[in-house]
Short mmCIF file of C-alpha atoms in Angstrom, two decimals:
data_model
loop_
_atom_site.label_atom_id
_atom_site.label_comp_id
_atom_site.label_asym_id
_atom_site.label_seq_id
_atom_site.Cartn_x
_atom_site.Cartn_y
_atom_site.Cartn_z
CA MET L 1 20.53 -22.38 -11.28
CA ARG L 2 22.80 -24.48 -13.55
CA ASP L 3 24.26 -27.68 -12.05
CA ARG L 4 28.02 -27.21 -11.69
CA ILE L 5 30.99 -27.06 -9.33
CA ALA L 6 33.14 -24.08 -10.26
CA ASN L 7 34.57 -20.84 -9.02
CA TRP L 8 31.97 -18.36 -7.81
CA THR L 9 31.87 -15.37 -10.16
CA ALA L 10 30.83 -11.73 -10.01
CA SER L 11 27.68 -12.59 -11.96
CA ASP L 12 26.82 -15.18 -9.30
CA ASP L 13 27.27 -12.50 -6.63
CA ALA L 14 24.82 -10.37 -8.58
CA MET L 15 22.35 -13.26 -8.66
CA ILE L 16 22.50 -13.56 -4.87
CA GLU L 17 22.02 -9.80 -4.52
CA LYS L 18 18.93 -10.05 -6.74
CA ALA L 19 17.56 -12.88 -4.59
CA ILE L 20 18.08 -10.82 -1.43
CA ARG L 21 16.25 -7.89 -3.06
CA ARG L 22 13.22 -10.05 -3.80
CA GLY L 23 13.01 -11.19 -0.17
CA ALA L 24 14.76 -14.59 -0.21
CA ASP L 25 15.58 -15.86 3.29
CA ARG L 26 18.94 -17.30 4.39
CA ARG L 27 17.86 -20.92 3.88
CA GLU L 28 16.80 -20.29 0.29
CA LEU L 29 20.04 -18.43 -0.44
CA LEU L 30 22.20 -21.23 0.97
CA ASN L 31 20.25 -23.81 -1.04
CA MET L 32 20.90 -21.77 -4.19
CA MET L 33 24.62 -21.84 -3.47
CA LEU L 34 24.64 -25.55 -2.60
CA LEU L 35 23.06 -26.27 -5.97
CA GLY L 36 25.87 -24.26 -7.49
CA GLY L 37 28.53 -26.37 -5.79
CA VAL L 38 29.40 -23.95 -3.00
CA ALA L 39 30.18 -25.33 0.44
CA LEU L 40 28.26 -24.01 3.44
CA SER L 41 31.47 -22.62 4.88
CA ALA L 42 31.93 -20.47 1.80
CA GLY L 43 28.25 -19.61 1.63
CA GLY L 44 28.44 -17.42 4.70
CA LEU L 45 31.24 -15.39 3.18
CA ILE L 46 29.28 -14.91 -0.04
CA LEU L 47 26.18 -13.81 1.85
CA GLY L 48 28.26 -11.33 3.83
CA ARG L 49 29.75 -9.94 0.64
CA ALA L 50 26.31 -9.61 -0.98
CA GLY L 51 24.90 -7.93 2.10
CA ALA L 52 27.80 -5.51 2.18
CA ALA L 53 27.22 -4.64 -1.46
CA LEU L 54 23.58 -3.88 -0.77
CA ALA L 55 24.53 -1.76 2.23
CA ALA L 56 27.19 0.19 0.39
CA THR L 57 27.82 3.85 1.12
CA PRO L 58 25.28 5.99 -0.76
CA THR L 59 26.58 8.04 -3.66
CA LYS L 60 25.09 11.30 -4.86
CA GLY L 61 24.11 12.17 -8.39
CA GLY L 62 21.99 11.07 -11.29
CA HIS L 63 18.49 11.58 -12.67
CA LEU L 64 16.11 8.96 -11.25
CA LYS L 65 13.26 7.88 -13.53
CA ILE L 66 10.30 6.01 -12.04
CA ALA L 67 7.30 4.66 -13.95
CA GLY L 68 4.16 4.02 -11.93
CA PHE L 69 1.31 1.90 -13.25
CA HIS L 70 -1.55 4.37 -13.47
CA SER L 71 -2.24 8.08 -13.56
CA SER L 72 -5.03 10.41 -14.58
CA THR L 73 -5.95 14.06 -14.94
CA ALA L 74 -7.23 13.80 -11.36
CA ASP L 75 -3.64 13.40 -10.06
CA THR L 76 -3.04 15.76 -7.16
CA LEU L 77 -0.31 17.38 -5.08
CA ASP L 78 -2.69 17.89 -2.15
CA PRO L 79 -1.83 15.18 0.42
CA ALA L 80 -5.37 15.21 1.83
CA LYS L 81 -6.78 14.21 -1.57
CA ALA L 82 -4.15 11.64 -2.56
CA SER L 83 -5.81 8.37 -3.51
CA ASN L 84 -3.32 6.07 -5.26
CA SER L 85 0.33 5.07 -5.51
CA THR L 86 1.07 7.76 -8.10
CA ASP L 87 -0.16 10.50 -5.77
CA TYR L 88 1.64 8.93 -2.80
CA SER L 89 4.96 8.80 -4.68
CA ARG L 90 4.81 12.54 -5.42
CA ILE L 91 3.74 13.69 -1.98
CA CYS L 92 6.33 11.49 -0.27
CA ALA L 93 9.00 13.32 -2.27
CA LEU L 94 7.65 16.81 -1.59
CA TYR L 95 6.39 16.66 2.01
CA ASN L 96 7.07 15.09 5.39
CA ARG L 97 4.86 13.62 8.12
CA LEU L 98 5.02 14.07 11.86
CA THR L 99 5.90 10.38 12.17
CA PHE L 100 7.29 7.71 9.85
CA ILE L 101 6.89 3.94 9.68
CA ASP L 102 10.23 2.27 8.98
CA GLY L 103 11.00 -0.97 7.17
CA ALA L 104 10.49 -2.99 10.33
CA GLY L 105 7.01 -1.55 10.81
CA ARG L 106 8.05 0.63 13.75
CA THR L 107 6.59 4.10 14.20
CA THR L 108 9.44 6.62 14.43
CA MET L 109 9.57 10.40 14.60
CA GLU L 110 9.96 12.57 11.48
CA LEU L 111 8.91 16.25 11.74
CA ALA L 112 7.93 15.58 15.34
CA GLU L 113 10.69 15.33 17.89
CA SER L 114 8.26 13.57 20.21
CA ILE L 115 4.55 12.73 20.50
CA GLU L 116 3.49 11.84 24.02
CA SER L 117 0.36 11.27 26.06
CA LYS L 118 -0.50 10.14 29.59
CA ASP L 119 -4.04 8.99 28.78
CA ALA L 120 -4.02 8.34 24.98
CA LYS L 121 -6.56 11.16 24.64
CA VAL L 122 -4.55 14.38 24.95
CA TRP L 123 -1.32 14.28 22.94
CA THR L 124 1.56 16.74 22.99
CA VAL L 125 3.53 17.13 19.75
CA LYS L 126 7.02 18.65 19.99
CA LEU L 127 8.38 19.74 16.60
CA ARG L 128 11.96 19.69 15.40
CA LYS L 129 13.80 22.99 15.21
CA GLY L 130 15.27 24.39 12.03
CA VAL L 131 12.85 22.83 9.53
CA SER L 132 11.83 24.98 6.57
CA PHE L 133 9.38 24.70 3.71
CA HIS L 134 10.64 24.99 0.15
CA ASP L 135 9.62 28.67 0.05
CA GLY L 136 11.81 29.41 3.09
CA LYS L 137 9.03 29.59 5.70
CA SER L 138 9.91 27.94 9.02
CA LEU L 139 7.84 25.02 10.25
CA THR L 140 5.70 25.91 13.29
CA ALA L 141 2.87 24.41 15.30
CA ASN L 142 0.43 26.54 13.29
CA ASP L 143 1.25 24.44 10.23
CA VAL L 144 0.34 21.30 12.16
CA VAL L 145 -2.92 22.83 13.36
CA PHE L 146 -3.86 23.98 9.86
CA THR L 147 -2.95 20.64 8.29
CA LEU L 148 -4.91 18.50 10.70
CA LYS L 149 -7.97 20.75 10.74
CA ARG L 150 -8.15 20.69 6.94
CA HIS L 151 -9.05 17.00 7.14
CA LEU L 152 -12.12 17.91 9.18
CA ASP L 153 -13.45 20.37 6.60
CA PRO L 154 -16.00 18.61 4.32
CA ALA L 155 -15.18 21.08 1.53
CA VAL L 156 -11.61 19.76 1.35
CA GLY L 157 -12.71 16.21 0.55
CA SER L 158 -9.96 14.58 2.61
CA LYS L 159 -9.55 10.86 2.02
CA VAL L 160 -8.91 10.38 5.75
CA ASN L 161 -11.77 12.49 7.05
CA VAL L 162 -13.12 9.51 8.96
CA LEU L 163 -9.81 9.20 10.83
CA ALA L 164 -9.50 12.94 11.41
CA LYS L 165 -12.93 12.98 13.04
CA GLN L 166 -11.28 11.39 16.05
CA MET L 167 -9.67 14.77 16.74
CA ALA L 168 -11.87 16.99 18.91
CA ASP L 169 -9.37 19.85 18.98
CA VAL L 170 -5.94 20.79 17.67
CA LYS L 171 -4.18 23.87 18.98
CA ALA L 172 -0.76 25.51 19.09
CA VAL L 173 0.76 25.77 22.57
CA ASP L 174 3.84 27.62 21.34
CA ASP L 175 5.82 27.88 18.09
CA LEU L 176 7.09 24.32 18.27
CA THR L 177 4.41 22.61 20.36
CA ALA L 178 0.95 21.47 19.30
CA GLU L 179 -1.70 19.72 21.35
CA ILE L 180 -4.14 17.19 19.89
CA THR L 181 -7.22 16.26 21.93
CA LEU L 182 -9.14 13.24 20.75
CA VAL L 183 -12.85 12.55 21.08
CA ALA L 184 -11.90 9.29 22.80
CA PRO L 185 -8.55 7.68 23.66
CA ASN L 186 -6.59 6.08 20.82
CA ALA L 187 -3.16 4.62 21.50
CA ASP L 188 -2.53 4.39 17.74
CA LEU L 189 -2.45 8.14 17.08
CA PRO L 190 1.32 8.36 16.37
CA THR L 191 0.93 5.57 13.80
CA ILE L 192 -2.14 7.17 12.24
CA LEU L 193 -0.15 10.37 11.72
CA ALA L 194 2.35 8.39 9.63
CA LEU L 195 -0.19 7.83 6.86
CA HIS L 196 0.60 9.56 3.56
CA HIS L 197 -2.40 11.86 3.77
CA PHE L 198 -1.19 13.50 6.98
CA MET L 199 1.81 15.15 5.31
CA ILE L 200 2.29 18.60 6.85
CA VAL L 201 1.47 21.57 4.62
CA ALA L 202 2.10 25.27 5.26
CA ASP L 203 -0.48 27.23 7.24
CA GLY L 204 -3.04 28.85 4.95
CA THR L 205 -2.19 26.89 1.79
CA THR L 206 -4.99 26.87 -0.77
CA ASN L 207 -2.97 26.39 -3.96
CA PHE L 208 -1.07 23.09 -4.03
CA SER L 209 0.27 23.38 -7.57
CA LYS L 210 3.77 24.22 -6.31
CA GLY L 211 4.04 21.27 -3.91
CA ASN L 212 5.46 23.53 -1.20
CA GLY L 213 6.49 21.10 1.52
CA THR L 214 9.43 20.37 3.79
CA GLY L 215 10.41 17.30 1.78
CA ALA L 216 13.50 16.01 0.05
CA PHE L 217 12.59 17.33 -3.40
CA ILE L 218 11.45 20.64 -4.88
CA LEU L 219 8.86 20.63 -7.65
CA ASN L 220 9.96 21.83 -11.09
CA GLU L 221 7.08 20.63 -13.23
CA PHE L 222 3.75 18.89 -12.66
CA GLN L 223 1.40 17.80 -15.43
CA PRO L 224 -1.50 15.76 -14.01
CA GLY L 225 -1.79 12.45 -15.81
CA VAL L 226 1.50 13.06 -17.63
CA LYS L 227 4.61 13.54 -15.47
CA SER L 228 6.28 15.21 -12.50
CA ILE L 229 9.86 16.51 -12.44
CA MET L 230 11.62 17.45 -9.21
CA SER L 231 15.10 18.46 -8.09
CA ARG L 232 16.98 17.73 -4.89
CA ASN L 233 16.28 20.03 -1.96
CA ASP L 234 19.83 21.10 -1.06
CA ASN L 235 18.54 22.62 2.19
CA TYR L 236 16.78 19.45 3.30
CA TRP L 237 16.50 19.47 7.08
CA LYS L 238 17.54 15.82 7.56
CA GLY L 239 21.08 16.54 6.40
CA THR L 240 21.29 13.23 4.53
CA GLY L 241 19.49 12.50 1.29
CA PRO L 242 18.10 12.63 -1.12
CA PHE L 243 20.99 11.19 -3.03
CA VAL L 244 19.86 11.67 -6.63
CA ASP L 245 20.06 15.10 -8.23
CA SER L 246 16.60 14.94 -9.76
CA LEU L 247 13.50 12.81 -10.06
CA GLU L 248 11.10 12.18 -12.92
CA PHE L 249 7.87 10.31 -12.22
CA PHE L 250 5.30 9.28 -14.81
CA ALA L 251 3.06 6.32 -15.57
CA ILE L 252 3.26 3.51 -18.10
CA SER L 253 -0.08 1.76 -17.83
CA ASP L 254 0.86 -1.23 -19.99
CA GLU L 255 2.72 -3.75 -17.82
CA SER L 256 4.81 -5.21 -20.64
CA ALA L 257 5.90 -1.75 -21.73
CA ARG L 258 6.82 -0.89 -18.15
CA LEU L 259 8.93 -4.04 -17.85
CA ASN L 260 10.64 -3.41 -21.18
CA ALA L 261 11.43 0.16 -20.20
CA VAL L 262 13.50 -1.13 -17.25
CA LEU L 263 15.13 -3.82 -19.38
CA SER L 264 16.18 -1.23 -21.97
CA GLY L 265 17.57 1.13 -19.33
CA ASP L 266 15.05 3.88 -20.13
CA ILE L 267 13.81 3.93 -16.53
CA HIS L 268 15.21 2.81 -13.18
CA VAL L 269 11.96 1.59 -11.62
CA GLY L 270 8.93 -0.09 -13.17
CA ALA L 271 6.39 -0.23 -10.36
CA ASN L 272 3.96 -3.00 -9.55
CA LEU L 273 4.83 -5.57 -12.20
CA ASN L 274 2.70 -8.64 -12.74
CA PRO L 275 4.18 -11.73 -11.03
CA ARG L 276 4.25 -13.46 -14.42
CA SER L 277 7.22 -11.18 -15.17
CA LEU L 278 9.28 -12.70 -12.36
CA ARG L 279 10.81 -15.41 -14.58
CA THR L 280 11.97 -12.80 -17.08
CA ILE L 281 13.49 -10.73 -14.27
CA GLU L 282 15.27 -13.68 -12.65
CA ASN L 283 16.96 -14.59 -15.94
CA ASN L 284 18.05 -11.14 -17.07
CA PRO L 285 21.01 -9.21 -15.60
CA ALA L 286 19.54 -5.90 -16.84
CA ILE L 287 16.81 -5.92 -14.18
CA ALA L 288 16.34 -6.92 -10.55
CA ALA L 289 13.24 -7.85 -8.59
CA PHE L 290 12.32 -5.79 -5.55
CA VAL L 291 9.65 -7.74 -3.66
CA SER L 292 7.75 -6.32 -0.70
CA LYS L 293 5.44 -8.42 1.47
CA LEU L 294 2.92 -5.81 2.50
CA GLY L 295 -0.51 -7.11 3.38
CA SER L 296 -1.93 -5.23 0.39
CA TYR L 297 -4.60 -6.89 -1.71
CA THR L 298 -6.79 -6.80 -4.79
CA ASN L 299 -10.38 -7.54 -3.83
CA LEU L 300 -13.66 -8.28 -5.55
CA ASN L 301 -16.45 -6.07 -4.21
CA LEU L 302 -20.19 -6.63 -4.39
CA ARG L 303 -22.18 -3.64 -3.24
CA LEU L 304 -24.74 -4.75 -0.67
CA ASP L 305 -27.15 -2.00 -1.75
CA MET L 306 -27.23 -2.99 -5.44
CA ALA L 307 -28.16 -6.13 -7.37
CA PRO L 308 -26.98 -8.83 -7.26
CA GLY L 309 -25.18 -8.23 -3.94
CA ASP L 310 -28.41 -7.15 -2.23
CA LYS L 311 -29.90 -10.67 -2.56
CA ALA L 312 -29.42 -13.08 0.36
CA GLY L 313 -26.68 -15.63 -0.21
CA VAL L 314 -25.12 -14.01 -3.30
CA VAL L 315 -22.04 -12.59 -1.58
CA GLU L 316 -21.51 -15.80 0.35
CA GLY L 317 -21.79 -17.74 -2.91
CA PHE L 318 -19.11 -15.61 -4.54
CA LYS L 319 -16.82 -16.19 -1.58
CA TYR L 320 -17.08 -19.96 -2.14
CA LEU L 321 -16.63 -19.47 -5.89
CA VAL L 322 -13.20 -17.87 -5.62
CA ASN L 323 -10.37 -20.37 -6.06
CA ARG L 324 -7.78 -18.74 -3.82
CA GLU L 325 -5.10 -21.37 -4.40
CA ALA L 326 -5.35 -20.94 -8.17
CA ILE L 327 -4.96 -17.18 -7.78
CA GLN L 328 -1.97 -17.61 -5.45
CA LYS L 329 -0.13 -20.18 -7.54
CA SER L 330 -1.18 -19.58 -11.14
CA VAL L 331 -1.94 -15.87 -11.28
CA LEU L 332 0.57 -14.55 -8.74
CA ARG L 333 3.29 -17.22 -9.17
CA GLY L 334 3.43 -17.79 -5.42
CA LEU L 335 4.02 -14.12 -4.59
CA ALA L 336 1.01 -14.04 -2.25
CA ASP L 337 -0.42 -15.49 0.95
CA ILE L 338 -3.91 -17.01 1.09
CA ALA L 339 -6.44 -14.60 2.64
CA ASN L 340 -9.90 -15.10 4.08
CA ASP L 341 -12.06 -12.11 3.09
CA GLN L 342 -10.88 -9.86 5.89
CA PRO L 343 -8.08 -7.26 5.60
CA ILE L 344 -5.77 -8.03 8.55
CA PRO L 345 -2.79 -10.17 7.44
CA SER L 346 -1.14 -12.92 9.48
CA THR L 347 1.88 -10.67 10.12
CA SER L 348 -0.29 -8.43 12.32
CA PRO L 349 -0.24 -9.11 16.07
CA TYR L 350 -4.02 -8.70 15.94
CA PHE L 351 -4.58 -11.41 13.29
CA ASN L 352 -7.40 -13.83 14.11
CA ALA L 353 -5.75 -17.23 13.58
CA GLU L 354 -8.87 -19.05 14.78
CA LEU L 355 -11.06 -17.82 11.94
CA LYS L 356 -11.86 -20.88 9.79
CA GLN L 357 -10.45 -20.61 6.28
CA ARG L 358 -13.12 -20.48 3.59
CA GLU L 359 -12.64 -23.24 1.02
CA PHE L 360 -13.23 -23.29 -2.73
CA ASP L 361 -16.64 -24.96 -3.00
CA PRO L 362 -18.40 -24.27 -6.32
CA GLU L 363 -21.27 -26.68 -5.58
CA ARG L 364 -22.09 -24.83 -2.39
CA ALA L 365 -21.89 -21.58 -4.34
CA LYS L 366 -24.29 -23.01 -6.94
CA SER L 367 -26.81 -23.91 -4.23
CA LEU L 368 -26.70 -20.38 -2.83
CA PHE L 369 -27.07 -18.84 -6.31
CA GLU L 370 -30.05 -21.09 -7.07
CA LYS L 371 -31.80 -19.94 -3.89
CA ALA L 372 -31.07 -16.32 -4.82
CA GLY L 373 -32.46 -16.88 -8.31
CA ILE L 374 -29.46 -15.51 -10.22
CA LEU L 375 -28.37 -18.59 -12.19
CA GLY L 376 -28.92 -17.91 -15.86
CA GLN L 377 -28.69 -14.15 -15.39
CA GLU L 378 -25.82 -12.15 -16.86
CA ILE L 379 -23.73 -10.43 -14.19
CA ARG L 380 -21.30 -7.68 -15.20
CA VAL L 381 -17.95 -7.66 -13.42
CA VAL L 382 -15.82 -4.54 -13.96
CA ALA L 383 -12.04 -5.04 -14.03
CA SER L 384 -9.06 -2.96 -15.10
CA GLU L 385 -5.29 -2.97 -15.23
CA ALA L 386 -5.59 -0.18 -12.65
CA ALA L 387 -6.47 -2.81 -10.03
CA SER L 388 -3.46 -5.13 -9.94
CA SER L 389 -4.09 -8.53 -11.56
CA SER L 390 -7.86 -8.00 -11.40
CA LEU L 391 -8.28 -9.11 -15.03
CA ASP L 392 -6.59 -12.40 -14.18
CA TYR L 393 -8.65 -12.75 -10.98
CA ALA L 394 -11.80 -12.13 -13.02
CA ALA L 395 -10.83 -14.82 -15.52
CA VAL L 396 -10.33 -17.40 -12.74
CA ILE L 397 -13.69 -16.56 -11.18
CA GLN L 398 -15.44 -16.48 -14.57
CA GLN L 399 -14.14 -19.96 -15.39
CA ALA L 400 -15.43 -21.38 -12.10
CA ALA L 401 -18.77 -19.61 -12.54
CA GLY L 402 -19.27 -21.04 -16.04
CA LYS L 403 -18.99 -24.58 -14.72
CA ILE L 404 -22.00 -24.08 -12.41
CA GLY L 405 -24.16 -22.13 -14.83
CA LEU L 406 -23.45 -18.59 -13.61
CA LYS L 407 -22.79 -16.21 -16.50
CA LEU L 408 -20.21 -13.56 -15.66
CA THR L 409 -19.35 -10.93 -18.27
CA ILE L 410 -16.00 -9.24 -17.71
CA ASP L 411 -16.13 -5.56 -18.59
CA ARG L 412 -12.50 -4.53 -19.13
CA VAL L 413 -12.29 -0.77 -18.64
CA PRO L 414 -9.31 1.60 -19.11
CA SER L 415 -6.95 2.41 -16.26
CA ASP L 416 -7.37 6.13 -16.81
CA GLY L 417 -10.25 7.31 -14.67
CA TYR L 418 -10.94 3.88 -13.15
CA TRP L 419 -10.75 5.08 -9.55
CA SER L 420 -12.97 8.10 -10.10
CA THR L 421 -15.45 6.51 -12.51
CA HIS L 422 -15.81 2.88 -11.44
CA TRP L 423 -14.37 2.13 -8.01
CA LEU L 424 -17.00 2.46 -5.25
CA LYS L 425 -19.67 2.94 -7.93
CA ASP L 426 -20.07 -0.34 -9.84
CA ALA L 427 -22.25 -3.13 -8.47
CA VAL L 428 -19.49 -5.71 -8.94
CA GLY L 429 -15.88 -4.63 -9.40
CA PHE L 430 -12.37 -4.66 -8.03
CA GLY L 431 -10.41 -2.60 -5.54
CA ASP L 432 -6.64 -2.41 -5.03
CA ILE L 433 -5.92 -1.65 -1.40
CA ASN L 434 -2.59 -0.66 0.12
CA ALA L 435 -1.67 -2.07 3.50
CA ARG L 436 -2.37 0.00 6.60
CA PRO L 437 -0.32 -0.39 9.78
CA THR L 438 -3.15 -0.98 12.29
CA PRO L 439 -6.58 -2.68 12.29
CA ASP L 440 -8.13 0.57 13.52
CA ILE L 441 -6.95 2.43 10.41
CA MET L 442 -8.02 -0.34 8.04
CA PHE L 443 -11.46 -0.79 9.59
CA SER L 444 -12.02 2.96 9.92
CA LEU L 445 -11.21 3.65 6.27
CA PHE L 446 -12.97 0.71 4.63
CA TYR L 447 -15.59 -0.84 6.92
CA LYS L 448 -16.96 1.76 9.30
CA SER L 449 -20.53 2.59 8.29
CA ASP L 450 -19.71 6.16 7.27
CA ALA L 451 -16.29 5.44 5.77
CA GLY L 452 -15.76 7.20 2.44
CA TRP L 453 -14.04 4.10 1.05
CA ASN L 454 -16.61 1.58 2.30
CA GLU L 455 -16.40 -0.52 -0.85
CA SER L 456 -19.39 -2.82 -0.32
CA ARG L 457 -21.52 -0.41 1.74
CA PHE L 458 -21.19 -2.70 4.76
CA LYS L 459 -23.06 -1.06 7.62
CA SER L 460 -23.15 -2.42 11.15
CA PRO L 461 -23.77 -0.32 14.29
CA LYS L 462 -22.35 -3.21 16.31
CA PHE L 463 -19.13 -3.15 14.27
CA ASP L 464 -18.85 0.63 14.67
CA ALA L 465 -19.27 0.33 18.45
CA MET L 466 -16.62 -2.38 18.66
CA LEU L 467 -14.23 -0.22 16.64
CA LEU L 468 -14.64 2.64 19.10
CA GLU L 469 -14.25 0.34 22.11
CA ALA L 470 -11.04 -1.30 20.84
CA ARG L 471 -9.53 2.05 19.91
CA GLY L 472 -9.47 3.27 23.49
CA LEU L 473 -8.17 0.11 25.15
CA LEU L 474 -4.66 -0.08 26.52
CA ASP L 475 -5.19 -3.76 27.41
CA GLN L 476 -3.75 -5.43 24.31
CA ALA L 477 -5.31 -8.83 25.00
CA LYS L 478 -8.81 -7.34 25.09
CA ARG L 479 -8.02 -5.27 22.04
CA LYS L 480 -6.89 -8.34 20.10
CA ALA L 481 -10.07 -10.21 21.05
CA ILE L 482 -12.29 -7.42 19.76
CA TYR L 483 -10.31 -7.04 16.54
CA GLY L 484 -10.56 -10.82 16.08
CA ASP L 485 -14.35 -10.67 16.32
CA MET L 486 -14.40 -7.77 13.87
CA GLN L 487 -12.36 -9.76 11.38
CA ALA L 488 -14.91 -12.57 11.61
CA MET L 489 -17.76 -10.10 11.02
CA VAL L 490 -16.11 -8.66 7.92
CA ALA L 491 -15.32 -12.12 6.54
CA SER L 492 -18.92 -13.29 6.88
CA GLU L 493 -21.00 -10.13 6.42
CA ALA L 494 -19.18 -7.61 4.20
CA GLY L 495 -19.36 -7.71 0.42
CA THR L 496 -15.58 -7.61 0.05
CA ILE L 497 -13.86 -10.77 -1.15
CA ILE L 498 -10.12 -10.83 -0.41
CA PRO L 499 -8.57 -13.97 -1.94
CA VAL L 500 -4.90 -13.35 -1.12
CA PHE L 501 -2.49 -10.81 0.31
CA ASN L 502 -0.16 -9.72 -2.47
CA SER L 503 3.57 -9.35 -2.47
CA ASN L 504 4.39 -6.25 -4.50
CA LEU L 505 6.88 -6.71 -7.35
CA ASP L 506 8.81 -3.70 -8.60
CA GLY L 507 11.31 -4.13 -11.42
CA VAL L 508 14.44 -2.07 -10.77
CA SER L 509 17.74 -1.32 -12.40
CA PRO L 510 20.69 -3.20 -10.85
CA LYS L 511 22.29 0.26 -10.49
CA LEU L 512 19.65 1.28 -7.96
CA LYS L 513 20.82 0.68 -4.40
CA GLY L 514 19.59 1.10 -0.83
CA LEU L 515 16.19 -0.53 -1.28
CA VAL L 516 14.34 -1.68 1.85
CA ALA L 517 10.76 -2.95 1.88
CA ASN L 518 8.26 -0.80 3.75
CA PRO L 519 4.82 -1.93 5.03
CA LEU L 520 3.06 1.14 3.59
CA GLY L 521 3.48 0.01 -0.01
CA GLY L 522 5.76 -0.82 -2.90
CA MET L 523 8.71 1.36 -3.87
CA MET L 524 9.73 1.54 -0.18
CA GLY L 525 6.29 2.72 0.89
CA TYR L 526 6.52 5.21 -2.03
CA THR L 527 9.57 6.90 -0.42
CA LEU L 528 12.13 5.32 -2.76
CA ALA L 529 13.16 8.63 -4.33
CA GLU L 530 14.37 9.96 -0.98
CA TYR L 531 16.29 6.94 0.27
CA ALA L 532 17.64 5.04 -2.76
CA TRP L 533 20.65 6.02 -4.83
CA LEU L 534 22.20 5.29 -8.21
CA GLU L 535 25.49 3.46 -8.35
CA ALA L 536 28.17 5.60 -9.93
#
């Protein structure tokens, strides 16, 4: 900020609002104002004014345009098959879940009025009255039964099949009451049901092309890989929201083009911008930064069942070869926290703070590669704009590898089709993983031996047994201890290398109000269309 002592202006108010949006704390905000010649006594008034502006009364109206960062012809309106942020953004607009995770990370009720259990094994779900699907059908317990049982059907191809397998039985007790019986106790069930995939669909649905849900928007047009257009559901059961009249969602895969589209006013949201764009955003009144600290990450995966990851010491060598500090500071401009090759962030109450941080040690990596016999060989690393900043990560790793005689060839592949063609298939490549609210969900989806998204093919019967044991414990201290040991196992044995936990950067129009970070992902956990509004 420029060095001056002068009257505080409306543009300075806007600057403070932008800083609040990107996650600045009170100390940082006061320092900004002190540098601008504002006394601490006045600083509190300015912060109050900025906070009030951000919490202004929502206004209705307008056509909201959101650009995601990838799409493909495999885009879907079936919640069970959703696999990326583009899918999540659509289904969050069209459907609802039984529960919802708010901005503070708390599990709250949505379609369910209550979800209760005496033993964490048999759960009673009471549904809200007066909820209807877009086609006019009333929500009943049969819809819940149908939805949850779909995830158990192998023919459906549910992305959360491994989580759904915890359900031994789901039945309707009466029109508004369902009962879920688990194979074994799990105190996290209400939180699990808040995942995007568990959106409730109408009983008997086989054709999802109409997006018939109970959600805030009604589908007008859906072209996979191209765009989605929706209009406000005027009969929305919540009574408040959505505030915009209509929503248009599409993808702009090129990050610079996405940024420029916000700057020009062509769109209101450019999702998942590269941190290198932060300086441009901070210095331009036509755009604001919306930063969410999520626990999400981009990771390098070496499959343990394919060369070179199947050779002893290779994965460990790559873990020492990754310069985490360079990625945090140079690639992500500080919008990240150092990670340690396991997926539970420090914000989790189950985080293992005693796990020794792995250091950048290229000489140790070289020794391991020499023993494995891979120095001098050419190793293909697949990267894409589809996996956030993976091309930059790959460049950092490639540079370090070259200095010790390891030849890495970066294969830059298109965003379109990356997740269906390359992810989970290539021997060495990148993932882009959204945060999950509990260790049980994260480990079940990505590290359990039979998990569909087991990126490195990590298989450990011991790990699987520990997962089951921790899931049923009501003693939180014992649960934390087990999850801590599991984090250590993943960090040392799995072929997933997690350098940092990303902060998500969305570029938004200053006219867009009501934004609150959500732990399930950027764009308010992909629910932005329902809760944000456009300033008149």
